[in-house]
Amino acid sequence: MEEKLILWHVGPFTLHGKTLVMTWISMIAILIFAYFATRKATSGRPKGSQNILEWVFEFIRNLISETMDWKKGRSLLTYLVTLIMFIFFSNMLGLFPNITFGLLNHVQTLQLGEIFHGPTLASPTADVNTTLGLAVLTWILFVSYGIVFQKAKYFKHFLDPMPPFIIIHLIELVTKPLTLGMRLFGNIFAGEILIKVILGFIPITALFLGGFLLNTVWLAFSVFVGAIQSFVFTVLTLAYVAQSVGEEH
Amino acid sequence: MDILNIDATLIVQMLSFVVLLAILRKFAYRPLLDALEKRSQYIEENIKSAEQQKADAEQIKAEYQAELKQARQEAHEIVERAAKASEERGKEMISDARNEAERMKKSAMAEIEMEKQKALTELRTQVAALSMLAAGKIIEKNLDPATQGALVDEFIKEVGDLQ
């Protein structure tokens, strides 16, 4: 298992090339989906992909109104819809076979040959930078919602129920986004590693299992895990925001 | 641990997500949310107008029922009045007929009386004449004209008393 990082050096910064390219692929996929879903957005009877996107909106809307006051939470709607779609598409991307058929193997530009190497594409969420980046956005979101809706009261709750608890509250302020990001990363990264391991088995299992049975089972499970994790990340983001705007839940 | 390297990628990923959010909000969510809003308005309006129509229909129904009730009552009254009128008319006709019969009977009686009187008078005249004739024939020979005249006068006087 050589899990080699592809690094781009831009000025003083180093970037994970593979993660970025995969992120952009996910983004393009989402934009294409969104284009088809809203191209003929109708207030009449919705068709096809519009139904799916409407279902996502309805789903998130229900989540928000179950968790907190809808008036306070309605501004989260588009953020959370984008979040759940981005994480879901990203999680799924790592399950896709590498459909470049090695055509880019010798492209040196941006090390594209290296990026599109291997049996499958990669999930951007299998990189801590992506998951922690999203977790930082969640952090910014719940802290700013707390300040906007609770004003000074938001800072007072750090001293509850008595002043020494400020240590716990401050630790929590770090662990919340950290666990959020690491949970997603761990699930998806482990899933991808296992896919590669199972694909490594194929020459052996091919003799008596038809080769891909185990992989098929694991891919199906990964779809499930990917969906669940995108849901968990979204729900926890929502729960943290609800907590900091002072909803008792 | 290579895979846990945190570097500028984190910032780029955050920016990527924000850009994605901005693009989607501007080009995709706006029309979709507008459509959803429009649909919910449409449904709300439909429900409202349906309720209005239902209320209207109920009112119209109540009006019709009231009218129907009134019409029935009126019909009943008309029938009753007609029955009463015909009964009265019948009674009137009967009493008219009775009166008429009475009147005819009376006039018939009067006529009969008149005829009777007439017949009696005539009869008296005839009887007088006949008596005169018979008496004359009987006493023709043995009466002088003076006695005869006295007898006639007496007879006439008696007849006059009879009347």
mmCIF file of C-alpha atoms in Angstrom:
data_model
loop_
_atom_site.group_PDB
_atom_site.id
_atom_site.type_symbol
_atom_site.label_atom_id
_atom_site.label_comp_id
_atom_site.label_asym_id
_atom_site.label_seq_id
_atom_site.Cartn_x
_atom_site.Cartn_y
_atom_site.Cartn_z
ATOM 1 C CA MET A 1 0.000 0.000 0.000
ATOM 2 C CA GLU A 2 1.814 3.070 -1.112
ATOM 3 C CA GLU A 3 -0.416 5.992 -0.231
ATOM 4 C CA LYS A 4 1.668 8.671 -1.856
ATOM 5 C CA LEU A 5 0.712 12.280 -1.472
ATOM 6 C CA ILE A 6 0.758 14.430 -4.576
ATOM 7 C CA LEU A 7 1.936 17.845 -3.550
ATOM 8 C CA TRP A 8 1.615 21.052 -5.501
ATOM 9 C CA HIS A 9 3.888 23.856 -4.446
ATOM 10 C CA VAL A 10 2.331 27.276 -4.955
ATOM 11 C CA GLY A 11 4.621 29.977 -3.642
ATOM 12 C CA PRO A 12 5.139 29.289 0.071
ATOM 13 C CA PHE A 13 2.143 26.903 0.219
ATOM 14 C CA THR A 14 1.894 23.189 -0.358
ATOM 15 C CA LEU A 15 -1.399 21.818 -1.637
ATOM 16 C CA HIS A 16 -2.726 18.265 -1.916
ATOM 17 C CA GLY A 17 -3.215 18.061 -5.638
ATOM 18 C CA LYS A 18 -5.273 14.876 -5.681
ATOM 19 C CA THR A 19 -7.690 16.166 -3.033
ATOM 20 C CA LEU A 20 -8.169 19.443 -4.884
ATOM 21 C CA VAL A 21 -8.763 17.835 -8.262
ATOM 22 C CA MET A 22 -11.257 15.401 -6.739
ATOM 23 C CA THR A 23 -12.968 18.269 -4.933
ATOM 24 C CA TRP A 24 -13.385 20.091 -8.192
ATOM 25 C CA ILE A 25 -14.790 16.987 -9.829
ATOM 26 C CA SER A 26 -17.333 16.703 -7.005
ATOM 27 C CA MET A 27 -18.192 20.365 -7.358
ATOM 28 C CA ILE A 28 -18.679 20.035 -11.101
ATOM 29 C CA ALA A 29 -20.858 16.963 -10.561
ATOM 30 C CA ILE A 30 -22.977 18.891 -8.048
ATOM 31 C CA LEU A 31 -23.252 21.870 -10.401
ATOM 32 C CA ILE A 32 -24.341 19.611 -13.259
ATOM 33 C CA PHE A 33 -26.906 17.954 -11.020
ATOM 34 C CA ALA A 34 -28.126 21.330 -9.768
ATOM 35 C CA TYR A 35 -28.302 22.623 -13.332
ATOM 36 C CA PHE A 36 -30.538 19.767 -14.421
ATOM 37 C CA ALA A 37 -32.582 19.978 -11.240
ATOM 38 C CA THR A 38 -33.332 23.686 -11.562
ATOM 39 C CA ARG A 39 -33.101 24.218 -15.323
ATOM 40 C CA LYS A 40 -36.844 23.927 -15.692
ATOM 41 C CA ALA A 41 -37.775 24.635 -12.080
ATOM 42 C CA THR A 42 -41.531 24.661 -12.039
ATOM 43 C CA SER A 43 -44.021 25.486 -9.376
ATOM 44 C CA GLY A 44 -46.311 22.947 -10.995
ATOM 45 C CA ARG A 45 -45.663 19.236 -10.935
ATOM 46 C CA PRO A 46 -41.877 18.725 -10.567
ATOM 47 C CA LYS A 47 -40.117 16.120 -12.682
ATOM 48 C CA GLY A 48 -37.000 14.006 -12.323
ATOM 49 C CA SER A 49 -34.028 15.651 -10.692
ATOM 50 C CA GLN A 50 -36.059 18.621 -9.502
ATOM 51 C CA ASN A 51 -37.896 16.126 -7.315
ATOM 52 C CA ILE A 52 -34.638 14.921 -5.807
ATOM 53 C CA LEU A 53 -33.374 18.412 -5.003
ATOM 54 C CA GLU A 54 -36.779 19.392 -3.629
ATOM 55 C CA TRP A 55 -36.705 16.291 -1.476
ATOM 56 C CA VAL A 56 -33.278 17.326 -0.124
ATOM 57 C CA PHE A 57 -34.596 20.808 0.629
ATOM 58 C CA GLU A 58 -37.681 19.404 2.312
ATOM 59 C CA PHE A 59 -35.551 16.982 4.321
ATOM 60 C CA ILE A 60 -33.180 19.699 5.572
ATOM 61 C CA ARG A 61 -36.080 22.069 6.226
ATOM 62 C CA ASN A 62 -37.717 19.450 8.451
ATOM 63 C CA LEU A 63 -34.426 18.788 10.230
ATOM 64 C CA ILE A 64 -34.001 22.484 10.986
ATOM 65 C CA SER A 65 -37.534 23.032 12.211
ATOM 66 C CA GLU A 66 -37.296 19.933 14.409
ATOM 67 C CA THR A 67 -34.017 21.075 15.948
ATOM 68 C CA MET A 68 -34.542 24.795 16.414
ATOM 69 C CA ASP A 69 -36.800 27.755 15.878
ATOM 70 C CA TRP A 70 -37.416 27.911 12.133
ATOM 71 C CA LYS A 71 -37.180 31.705 12.131
ATOM 72 C CA LYS A 72 -33.639 31.555 13.497
ATOM 73 C CA GLY A 73 -32.611 28.550 11.452
ATOM 74 C CA ARG A 74 -34.038 29.315 8.016
ATOM 75 C CA SER A 75 -30.837 31.063 6.936
ATOM 76 C CA LEU A 76 -29.039 27.727 7.422
ATOM 77 C CA LEU A 77 -31.147 25.995 4.788
ATOM 78 C CA THR A 78 -29.029 26.596 1.705
ATOM 79 C CA TYR A 79 -25.784 26.055 3.642
ATOM 80 C CA LEU A 80 -26.887 22.698 4.984
ATOM 81 C CA VAL A 81 -28.298 21.553 1.627
ATOM 82 C CA THR A 82 -24.988 22.383 -0.030
ATOM 83 C CA LEU A 83 -23.085 20.733 2.811
ATOM 84 C CA ILE A 84 -24.956 17.435 2.699
ATOM 85 C CA MET A 85 -24.734 17.304 -1.103
ATOM 86 C CA PHE A 86 -21.036 18.169 -1.130
ATOM 87 C CA ILE A 87 -20.127 15.547 1.472
ATOM 88 C CA PHE A 88 -22.355 12.920 -0.148
ATOM 89 C CA PHE A 89 -20.967 13.504 -3.650
ATOM 90 C CA SER A 90 -17.428 13.568 -2.237
ATOM 91 C CA ASN A 91 -17.956 10.312 -0.381
ATOM 92 C CA MET A 92 -19.324 8.667 -3.508
ATOM 93 C CA LEU A 93 -16.479 9.839 -5.680
ATOM 94 C CA GLY A 94 -14.028 7.459 -3.972
ATOM 95 C CA LEU A 95 -16.242 4.526 -4.990
ATOM 96 C CA PHE A 96 -16.078 5.404 -8.676
ATOM 97 C CA PRO A 97 -13.772 3.386 -10.860
ATOM 98 C CA ASN A 98 -10.963 5.346 -12.440
ATOM 99 C CA ILE A 99 -12.567 5.943 -15.808
ATOM 100 C CA THR A 100 -9.577 7.669 -17.374
ATOM 101 C CA PHE A 101 -8.314 4.206 -18.500
ATOM 102 C CA GLY A 102 -4.730 5.288 -17.927
ATOM 103 C CA LEU A 103 -4.921 7.872 -20.706
ATOM 104 C CA LEU A 104 -3.524 10.550 -18.378
ATOM 105 C CA ASN A 105 -0.762 8.308 -17.029
ATOM 106 C CA HIS A 106 1.988 10.206 -18.761
ATOM 107 C CA VAL A 107 0.631 13.729 -18.323
ATOM 108 C CA GLN A 108 3.141 15.642 -16.282
ATOM 109 C CA THR A 109 1.119 18.880 -15.961
ATOM 110 C CA LEU A 110 0.056 19.317 -12.325
ATOM 111 C CA GLN A 111 1.081 15.635 -11.928
ATOM 112 C CA LEU A 112 -2.292 14.651 -13.422
ATOM 113 C CA GLY A 113 -0.872 11.282 -14.373
ATOM 114 C CA GLU A 114 -0.153 10.573 -10.723
ATOM 115 C CA ILE A 115 -3.502 11.917 -9.600
ATOM 116 C CA PHE A 116 -5.481 9.639 -11.934
ATOM 117 C CA HIS A 117 -3.465 6.600 -10.991
ATOM 118 C CA GLY A 118 -4.984 3.556 -9.362
ATOM 119 C CA PRO A 119 -8.237 1.569 -9.658
ATOM 120 C CA THR A 120 -10.626 4.150 -8.271
ATOM 121 C CA LEU A 121 -10.993 7.891 -7.988
ATOM 122 C CA ALA A 122 -10.576 9.364 -4.498
ATOM 123 C CA SER A 123 -12.928 10.981 -2.021
ATOM 124 C CA PRO A 124 -11.959 14.549 -1.129
ATOM 125 C CA THR A 125 -13.379 13.666 2.288
ATOM 126 C CA ALA A 126 -10.665 11.066 2.729
ATOM 127 C CA ASP A 127 -8.342 14.011 3.366
ATOM 128 C CA VAL A 128 -8.273 15.669 6.798
ATOM 129 C CA ASN A 129 -7.830 19.055 5.150
ATOM 130 C CA THR A 130 -11.283 18.800 3.564
ATOM 131 C CA THR A 131 -13.093 17.475 6.604
ATOM 132 C CA LEU A 132 -11.417 19.832 9.041
ATOM 133 C CA GLY A 133 -11.974 22.704 6.626
ATOM 134 C CA LEU A 134 -15.692 21.964 6.659
ATOM 135 C CA ALA A 135 -15.516 21.564 10.441
ATOM 136 C CA VAL A 136 -13.901 25.012 10.723
ATOM 137 C CA LEU A 137 -16.771 26.424 8.640
ATOM 138 C CA THR A 138 -19.177 24.769 11.085
ATOM 139 C CA TRP A 139 -17.227 26.305 13.956
ATOM 140 C CA ILE A 140 -17.382 29.781 12.401
ATOM 141 C CA LEU A 141 -21.090 29.235 11.816
ATOM 142 C CA PHE A 142 -22.060 28.229 15.334
ATOM 143 C CA VAL A 143 -19.898 30.809 17.061
ATOM 144 C CA SER A 144 -21.223 33.627 14.875
ATOM 145 C CA TYR A 145 -24.825 32.444 15.246
ATOM 146 C CA GLY A 146 -24.287 32.372 19.003
ATOM 147 C CA ILE A 147 -22.989 35.943 19.007
ATOM 148 C CA VAL A 148 -25.686 37.243 16.641
ATOM 149 C CA PHE A 149 -28.630 35.659 18.446
ATOM 150 C CA GLN A 150 -27.451 35.723 22.067
ATOM 151 C CA LYS A 151 -25.112 38.745 22.078
ATOM 152 C CA ALA A 152 -23.166 38.896 25.371
ATOM 153 C CA LYS A 153 -25.179 36.063 26.832
ATOM 154 C CA TYR A 154 -23.342 33.694 24.504
ATOM 155 C CA PHE A 155 -20.043 34.379 26.283
ATOM 156 C CA LYS A 156 -21.659 34.180 29.698
ATOM 157 C CA HIS A 157 -22.636 30.549 29.143
ATOM 158 C CA PHE A 158 -18.933 29.642 29.132
ATOM 159 C CA LEU A 159 -19.002 30.206 32.905
ATOM 160 C CA ASP A 160 -21.962 27.865 33.477
ATOM 161 C CA PRO A 161 -22.712 26.325 35.846
ATOM 162 C CA MET A 162 -19.739 27.873 37.719
ATOM 163 C CA PRO A 163 -16.642 29.782 36.602
ATOM 164 C CA PRO A 164 -14.082 26.909 36.651
ATOM 165 C CA PHE A 165 -16.128 25.179 33.947
ATOM 166 C CA ILE A 166 -14.716 27.647 31.455
ATOM 167 C CA ILE A 167 -11.879 25.158 30.930
ATOM 168 C CA ILE A 168 -14.306 22.461 29.833
ATOM 169 C CA HIS A 169 -16.180 24.896 27.608
ATOM 170 C CA LEU A 170 -12.973 26.033 25.954
ATOM 171 C CA ILE A 171 -11.873 22.448 25.367
ATOM 172 C CA GLU A 172 -15.289 21.736 23.910
ATOM 173 C CA LEU A 173 -14.870 24.645 21.534
ATOM 174 C CA VAL A 174 -11.903 22.782 20.027
ATOM 175 C CA THR A 175 -13.130 19.203 20.303
ATOM 176 C CA LYS A 176 -16.455 19.895 18.615
ATOM 177 C CA PRO A 177 -15.013 20.700 15.181
ATOM 178 C CA LEU A 178 -12.133 18.274 15.677
ATOM 179 C CA THR A 179 -14.346 15.249 16.301
ATOM 180 C CA LEU A 180 -16.678 16.392 13.534
ATOM 181 C CA GLY A 181 -13.872 16.478 10.990
ATOM 182 C CA MET A 182 -12.041 13.382 12.192
ATOM 183 C CA ARG A 183 -15.190 11.234 12.243
ATOM 184 C CA LEU A 184 -15.921 11.923 8.592
ATOM 185 C CA PHE A 185 -12.301 11.570 7.584
ATOM 186 C CA GLY A 186 -11.871 8.295 9.455
ATOM 187 C CA ASN A 187 -14.949 6.672 7.977
ATOM 188 C CA ILE A 188 -14.221 7.587 4.398
ATOM 189 C CA PHE A 189 -10.493 7.067 4.531
ATOM 190 C CA ALA A 190 -10.878 3.617 6.057
ATOM 191 C CA GLY A 191 -13.469 2.756 3.421
ATOM 192 C CA GLU A 192 -11.143 3.715 0.602
ATOM 193 C CA ILE A 193 -8.204 1.834 2.048
ATOM 194 C CA LEU A 194 -10.349 -1.266 2.375
ATOM 195 C CA ILE A 195 -11.478 -0.979 -1.249
ATOM 196 C CA LYS A 196 -7.859 -0.932 -2.341
ATOM 197 C CA VAL A 197 -7.033 -3.874 -0.091
ATOM 198 C CA ILE A 198 -9.993 -5.887 -1.395
ATOM 199 C CA LEU A 199 -9.078 -5.075 -4.988
ATOM 200 C CA GLY A 200 -5.610 -6.374 -4.141
ATOM 201 C CA PHE A 201 -7.249 -9.698 -3.202
ATOM 202 C CA ILE A 202 -8.941 -10.162 -6.543
ATOM 203 C CA PRO A 203 -6.290 -12.348 -8.163
ATOM 204 C CA ILE A 204 -6.716 -14.747 -5.238
ATOM 205 C CA THR A 205 -10.510 -14.668 -4.794
ATOM 206 C CA ALA A 206 -11.087 -14.769 -8.546
ATOM 207 C CA LEU A 207 -10.344 -18.463 -8.436
ATOM 208 C CA PHE A 208 -13.463 -19.318 -6.432
ATOM 209 C CA LEU A 209 -15.632 -16.215 -5.853
ATOM 210 C CA GLY A 210 -15.876 -14.732 -9.286
ATOM 211 C CA GLY A 211 -13.514 -12.042 -8.124
ATOM 212 C CA PHE A 212 -15.631 -9.040 -7.398
ATOM 213 C CA LEU A 213 -18.273 -10.358 -4.974
ATOM 214 C CA LEU A 214 -16.489 -9.105 -1.858
ATOM 215 C CA ASN A 215 -15.748 -5.788 -3.510
ATOM 216 C CA THR A 216 -19.382 -5.392 -4.540
ATOM 217 C CA VAL A 217 -20.536 -6.013 -0.980
ATOM 218 C CA TRP A 218 -18.032 -3.523 0.363
ATOM 219 C CA LEU A 219 -18.953 -0.886 -2.247
ATOM 220 C CA ALA A 220 -22.622 -1.222 -1.297
ATOM 221 C CA PHE A 221 -21.722 -0.802 2.346
ATOM 222 C CA SER A 222 -19.581 2.212 1.487
ATOM 223 C CA VAL A 223 -22.508 3.878 -0.245
ATOM 224 C CA PHE A 224 -24.448 3.380 2.967
ATOM 225 C CA VAL A 225 -21.605 4.703 5.131
ATOM 226 C CA GLY A 226 -21.076 7.681 2.818
ATOM 227 C CA ALA A 227 -24.759 8.630 2.995
ATOM 228 C CA ILE A 228 -24.875 8.195 6.771
ATOM 229 C CA GLN A 229 -21.729 10.240 7.341
ATOM 230 C CA SER A 230 -22.933 13.131 5.197
ATOM 231 C CA PHE A 231 -26.147 13.080 7.234
ATOM 232 C CA VAL A 232 -24.261 12.910 10.551
ATOM 233 C CA PHE A 233 -22.012 15.843 9.661
ATOM 234 C CA THR A 234 -25.012 17.952 8.632
ATOM 235 C CA VAL A 235 -27.079 17.068 11.684
ATOM 236 C CA LEU A 236 -24.210 17.781 14.065
ATOM 237 C CA THR A 237 -23.517 21.132 12.416
ATOM 238 C CA LEU A 238 -27.182 21.961 12.861
ATOM 239 C CA ALA A 239 -27.162 20.730 16.470
ATOM 240 C CA TYR A 240 -24.104 22.844 17.353
ATOM 241 C CA VAL A 241 -25.705 25.942 15.853
ATOM 242 C CA ALA A 242 -28.970 25.221 17.646
ATOM 243 C CA GLN A 243 -27.087 24.813 20.916
ATOM 244 C CA SER A 244 -25.289 28.112 20.560
ATOM 245 C CA VAL A 245 -28.390 30.122 19.641
ATOM 246 C CA GLY A 246 -29.831 28.911 22.929
ATOM 247 C CA GLU A 247 -32.213 26.161 21.946
ATOM 248 C CA GLU A 248 -32.798 23.673 24.740
ATOM 249 C CA HIS A 249 -32.248 20.301 23.122
ATOM 250 C CA MET B 1 1.927 10.543 9.523
ATOM 251 C CA ASP B 2 1.700 11.830 5.991
ATOM 252 C CA ILE B 3 -2.024 11.522 5.684
ATOM 253 C CA LEU B 4 -2.687 13.796 8.618
ATOM 254 C CA ASN B 5 -0.692 16.656 7.090
ATOM 255 C CA ILE B 6 -2.574 19.879 7.498
ATOM 256 C CA ASP B 7 -1.514 22.617 5.135
ATOM 257 C CA ALA B 8 -2.914 25.312 2.857
ATOM 258 C CA THR B 9 -5.225 22.689 1.318
ATOM 259 C CA LEU B 10 -7.529 23.255 4.281
ATOM 260 C CA ILE B 11 -7.969 26.913 3.396
ATOM 261 C CA VAL B 12 -8.463 26.111 -0.288
ATOM 262 C CA GLN B 13 -11.099 23.510 0.604
ATOM 263 C CA MET B 14 -12.961 26.017 2.744
ATOM 264 C CA LEU B 15 -12.855 28.549 -0.076
ATOM 265 C CA SER B 16 -13.938 25.910 -2.597
ATOM 266 C CA PHE B 17 -16.944 25.085 -0.478
ATOM 267 C CA VAL B 18 -17.879 28.730 -0.018
ATOM 268 C CA VAL B 19 -17.567 29.299 -3.781
ATOM 269 C CA LEU B 20 -19.743 26.254 -4.455
ATOM 270 C CA LEU B 21 -22.306 27.569 -1.979
ATOM 271 C CA ALA B 22 -22.284 31.010 -3.599
ATOM 272 C CA ILE B 23 -22.706 29.636 -7.128
ATOM 273 C CA LEU B 24 -25.486 27.281 -6.094
ATOM 274 C CA ARG B 25 -27.289 29.981 -4.151
ATOM 275 C CA LYS B 26 -27.162 32.394 -7.038
ATOM 276 C CA PHE B 27 -28.019 30.084 -9.926
ATOM 277 C CA ALA B 28 -29.725 27.000 -8.566
ATOM 278 C CA TYR B 29 -31.414 27.573 -5.234
ATOM 279 C CA ARG B 30 -32.981 30.895 -6.137
ATOM 280 C CA PRO B 31 -35.210 29.515 -8.938
ATOM 281 C CA LEU B 32 -35.947 26.359 -6.968
ATOM 282 C CA LEU B 33 -36.919 28.184 -3.789
ATOM 283 C CA ASP B 34 -38.974 30.637 -5.851
ATOM 284 C CA ALA B 35 -40.761 27.706 -7.446
ATOM 285 C CA LEU B 36 -41.366 26.131 -4.028
ATOM 286 C CA GLU B 37 -42.644 29.434 -2.674
ATOM 287 C CA LYS B 38 -44.926 29.873 -5.662
ATOM 288 C CA ARG B 39 -46.242 26.358 -5.296
ATOM 289 C CA SER B 40 -47.038 26.784 -1.627
ATOM 290 C CA GLN B 41 -48.776 30.071 -2.425
ATOM 291 C CA TYR B 42 -50.728 28.356 -5.188
ATOM 292 C CA ILE B 43 -51.789 25.559 -2.866
ATOM 293 C CA GLU B 44 -52.710 28.044 -0.149
ATOM 294 C CA GLU B 45 -54.814 30.030 -2.603
ATOM 295 C CA ASN B 46 -56.487 26.872 -3.834
ATOM 296 C CA ILE B 47 -57.357 25.813 -0.331
ATOM 297 C CA LYS B 48 -58.638 29.285 0.472
ATOM 298 C CA SER B 49 -60.808 29.478 -2.633
ATOM 299 C CA ALA B 50 -62.075 25.953 -2.033
ATOM 300 C CA GLU B 51 -63.085 26.947 1.467
ATOM 301 C CA GLN B 52 -64.746 30.076 0.127
ATOM 302 C CA GLN B 53 -66.619 28.043 -2.464
ATOM 303 C CA LYS B 54 -67.705 25.578 0.149
ATOM 304 C CA ALA B 55 -69.033 28.371 2.340
ATOM 305 C CA ASP B 56 -70.815 29.903 -0.648
ATOM 306 C CA ALA B 57 -72.337 26.577 -1.588
ATOM 307 C CA GLU B 58 -73.561 26.055 1.940
ATOM 308 C CA GLN B 59 -75.133 29.483 1.988
ATOM 309 C CA ILE B 60 -76.842 28.879 -1.337
ATOM 310 C CA LYS B 61 -78.074 25.538 -0.106
ATOM 311 C CA ALA B 62 -79.518 27.122 3.007
ATOM 312 C CA GLU B 63 -81.199 29.778 0.884
ATOM 313 C CA TYR B 64 -82.697 27.184 -1.425
ATOM 314 C CA GLN B 65 -83.941 25.163 1.484
ATOM 315 C CA ALA B 66 -85.588 28.217 3.003
ATOM 316 C CA GLU B 67 -87.158 29.051 -0.337
ATOM 317 C CA LEU B 68 -88.338 25.504 -0.808
ATOM 318 C CA LYS B 69 -89.891 25.507 2.630
ATOM 319 C CA GLN B 70 -91.657 28.774 1.928
ATOM 320 C CA ALA B 71 -92.901 27.526 -1.433
ATOM 321 C CA ARG B 72 -94.262 24.410 0.174
ATOM 322 C CA GLN B 73 -96.033 26.440 2.798
ATOM 323 C CA GLU B 74 -97.504 28.709 0.153
ATOM 324 C CA ALA B 75 -98.695 25.770 -1.908
ATOM 325 C CA HIS B 76 -100.305 24.298 1.170
ATOM 326 C CA GLU B 77 -102.056 27.592 1.880
ATOM 327 C CA ILE B 78 -103.271 27.871 -1.688
ATOM 328 C CA VAL B 79 -104.717 24.386 -1.620
ATOM 329 C CA GLU B 80 -106.385 25.043 1.707
ATOM 330 C CA ARG B 81 -107.827 28.309 0.514
ATOM 331 C CA ALA B 82 -109.121 26.695 -2.671
ATOM 332 C CA ALA B 83 -110.756 23.916 -0.694
ATOM 333 C CA LYS B 84 -112.391 26.412 1.629
ATOM 334 C CA ALA B 85 -113.575 28.553 -1.274
ATOM 335 C CA SER B 86 -115.065 25.621 -3.116
ATOM 336 C CA GLU B 87 -116.817 24.455 0.021
ATOM 337 C CA GLU B 88 -118.302 27.906 0.532
ATOM 338 C CA ARG B 89 -119.293 28.106 -3.059
ATOM 339 C CA GLY B 90 -121.015 24.739 -2.794
ATOM 340 C CA LYS B 91 -122.901 25.831 0.287
ATOM 341 C CA GLU B 92 -123.922 29.045 -1.437
ATOM 342 C CA MET B 93 -125.151 27.160 -4.462
ATOM 343 C CA ILE B 94 -127.169 24.839 -2.326
ATOM 344 C CA SER B 95 -128.763 27.683 -0.421
ATOM 345 C CA ASP B 96 -129.396 29.560 -3.659
ATOM 346 C CA ALA B 97 -131.078 26.524 -5.108
ATOM 347 C CA ARG B 98 -133.145 26.162 -1.950
ATOM 348 C CA ASN B 99 -134.183 29.805 -2.072
ATOM 349 C CA GLU B 100 -135.056 29.541 -5.704
ATOM 350 C CA ALA B 101 -137.155 26.462 -5.076
ATOM 351 C CA GLU B 102 -138.878 28.232 -2.208
ATOM 352 C CA ARG B 103 -139.544 31.247 -4.345
ATOM 353 C CA MET B 104 -140.908 29.125 -7.210
ATOM 354 C CA LYS B 105 -143.082 27.224 -4.796
ATOM 355 C CA LYS B 106 -144.480 30.451 -3.366
ATOM 356 C CA SER B 107 -145.225 31.955 -6.746
ATOM 357 C CA ALA B 108 -146.831 28.696 -7.834
ATOM 358 C CA MET B 109 -149.021 28.753 -4.706
ATOM 359 C CA ALA B 110 -149.976 32.374 -5.352
ATOM 360 C CA GLU B 111 -150.885 31.527 -8.889
ATOM 361 C CA ILE B 112 -152.897 28.580 -7.772
ATOM 362 C CA GLU B 113 -154.744 30.791 -5.280
ATOM 363 C CA MET B 114 -155.364 33.384 -7.933
ATOM 364 C CA GLU B 115 -156.651 30.769 -10.349
ATOM 365 C CA LYS B 116 -158.786 29.365 -7.603
ATOM 366 C CA GLN B 117 -160.305 32.768 -6.876
ATOM 367 C CA LYS B 118 -160.802 33.354 -10.554
ATOM 368 C CA ALA B 119 -162.470 29.961 -10.927
ATOM 369 C CA LEU B 120 -164.669 30.597 -7.905
ATOM 370 C CA THR B 121 -165.808 33.968 -9.209
ATOM 371 C CA GLU B 122 -166.578 32.483 -12.568
ATOM 372 C CA LEU B 123 -168.314 29.583 -10.964
ATOM 373 C CA ARG B 124 -170.461 31.965 -8.891
ATOM 374 C CA THR B 125 -171.427 33.926 -11.947
ATOM 375 C CA GLN B 126 -172.278 30.753 -13.805
ATOM 376 C CA VAL B 127 -174.148 29.276 -10.870
ATOM 377 C CA ALA B 128 -176.114 32.531 -10.539
ATOM 378 C CA ALA B 129 -176.954 32.527 -14.212
ATOM 379 C CA LEU B 130 -177.869 28.866 -14.160
ATOM 380 C CA SER B 131 -179.980 29.274 -11.023
ATOM 381 C CA MET B 132 -181.672 32.229 -12.604
ATOM 382 C CA LEU B 133 -182.371 30.230 -15.692
ATOM 383 C CA ALA B 134 -183.604 27.209 -13.761
ATOM 384 C CA ALA B 135 -185.652 29.305 -11.378
ATOM 385 C CA GLY B 136 -187.032 31.306 -14.236
ATOM 386 C CA LYS B 137 -188.080 28.141 -16.025
ATOM 387 C CA ILE B 138 -189.687 26.700 -12.934
ATOM 388 C CA ILE B 139 -191.659 29.771 -11.918
ATOM 389 C CA GLU B 140 -192.127 31.251 -15.325
ATOM 390 C CA LYS B 141 -195.894 30.672 -15.374
ATOM 391 C CA ASN B 142 -196.999 31.512 -11.899
ATOM 392 C CA LEU B 143 -195.209 34.655 -11.131
ATOM 393 C CA ASP B 144 -196.215 38.139 -12.017
ATOM 394 C CA PRO B 145 -193.437 40.399 -13.113
ATOM 395 C CA ALA B 146 -193.454 42.282 -9.776
ATOM 396 C CA THR B 147 -192.846 39.174 -7.643
ATOM 397 C CA GLN B 148 -190.368 37.911 -10.146
ATOM 398 C CA GLY B 149 -188.371 41.137 -9.852
ATOM 399 C CA ALA B 150 -188.428 40.912 -6.035
ATOM 400 C CA LEU B 151 -187.232 37.318 -6.134
ATOM 401 C CA VAL B 152 -184.417 38.162 -8.472
ATOM 402 C CA ASP B 153 -183.292 40.971 -6.246
ATOM 403 C CA GLU B 154 -183.356 38.710 -3.236
ATOM 404 C CA PHE B 155 -181.393 36.102 -5.080
ATOM 405 C CA ILE B 156 -178.849 38.574 -6.187
ATOM 406 C CA LYS B 157 -178.563 39.822 -2.684
ATOM 407 C CA GLU B 158 -177.986 36.307 -1.391
ATOM 408 C CA VAL B 159 -175.382 35.666 -4.024
ATOM 409 C CA GLY B 160 -173.766 38.909 -3.014
ATOM 410 C CA ASP B 161 -173.674 37.736 0.597
ATOM 411 C CA LEU B 162 -172.101 34.517 -0.478
ATOM 412 C CA GLN B 163 -169.240 36.333 -2.040
#
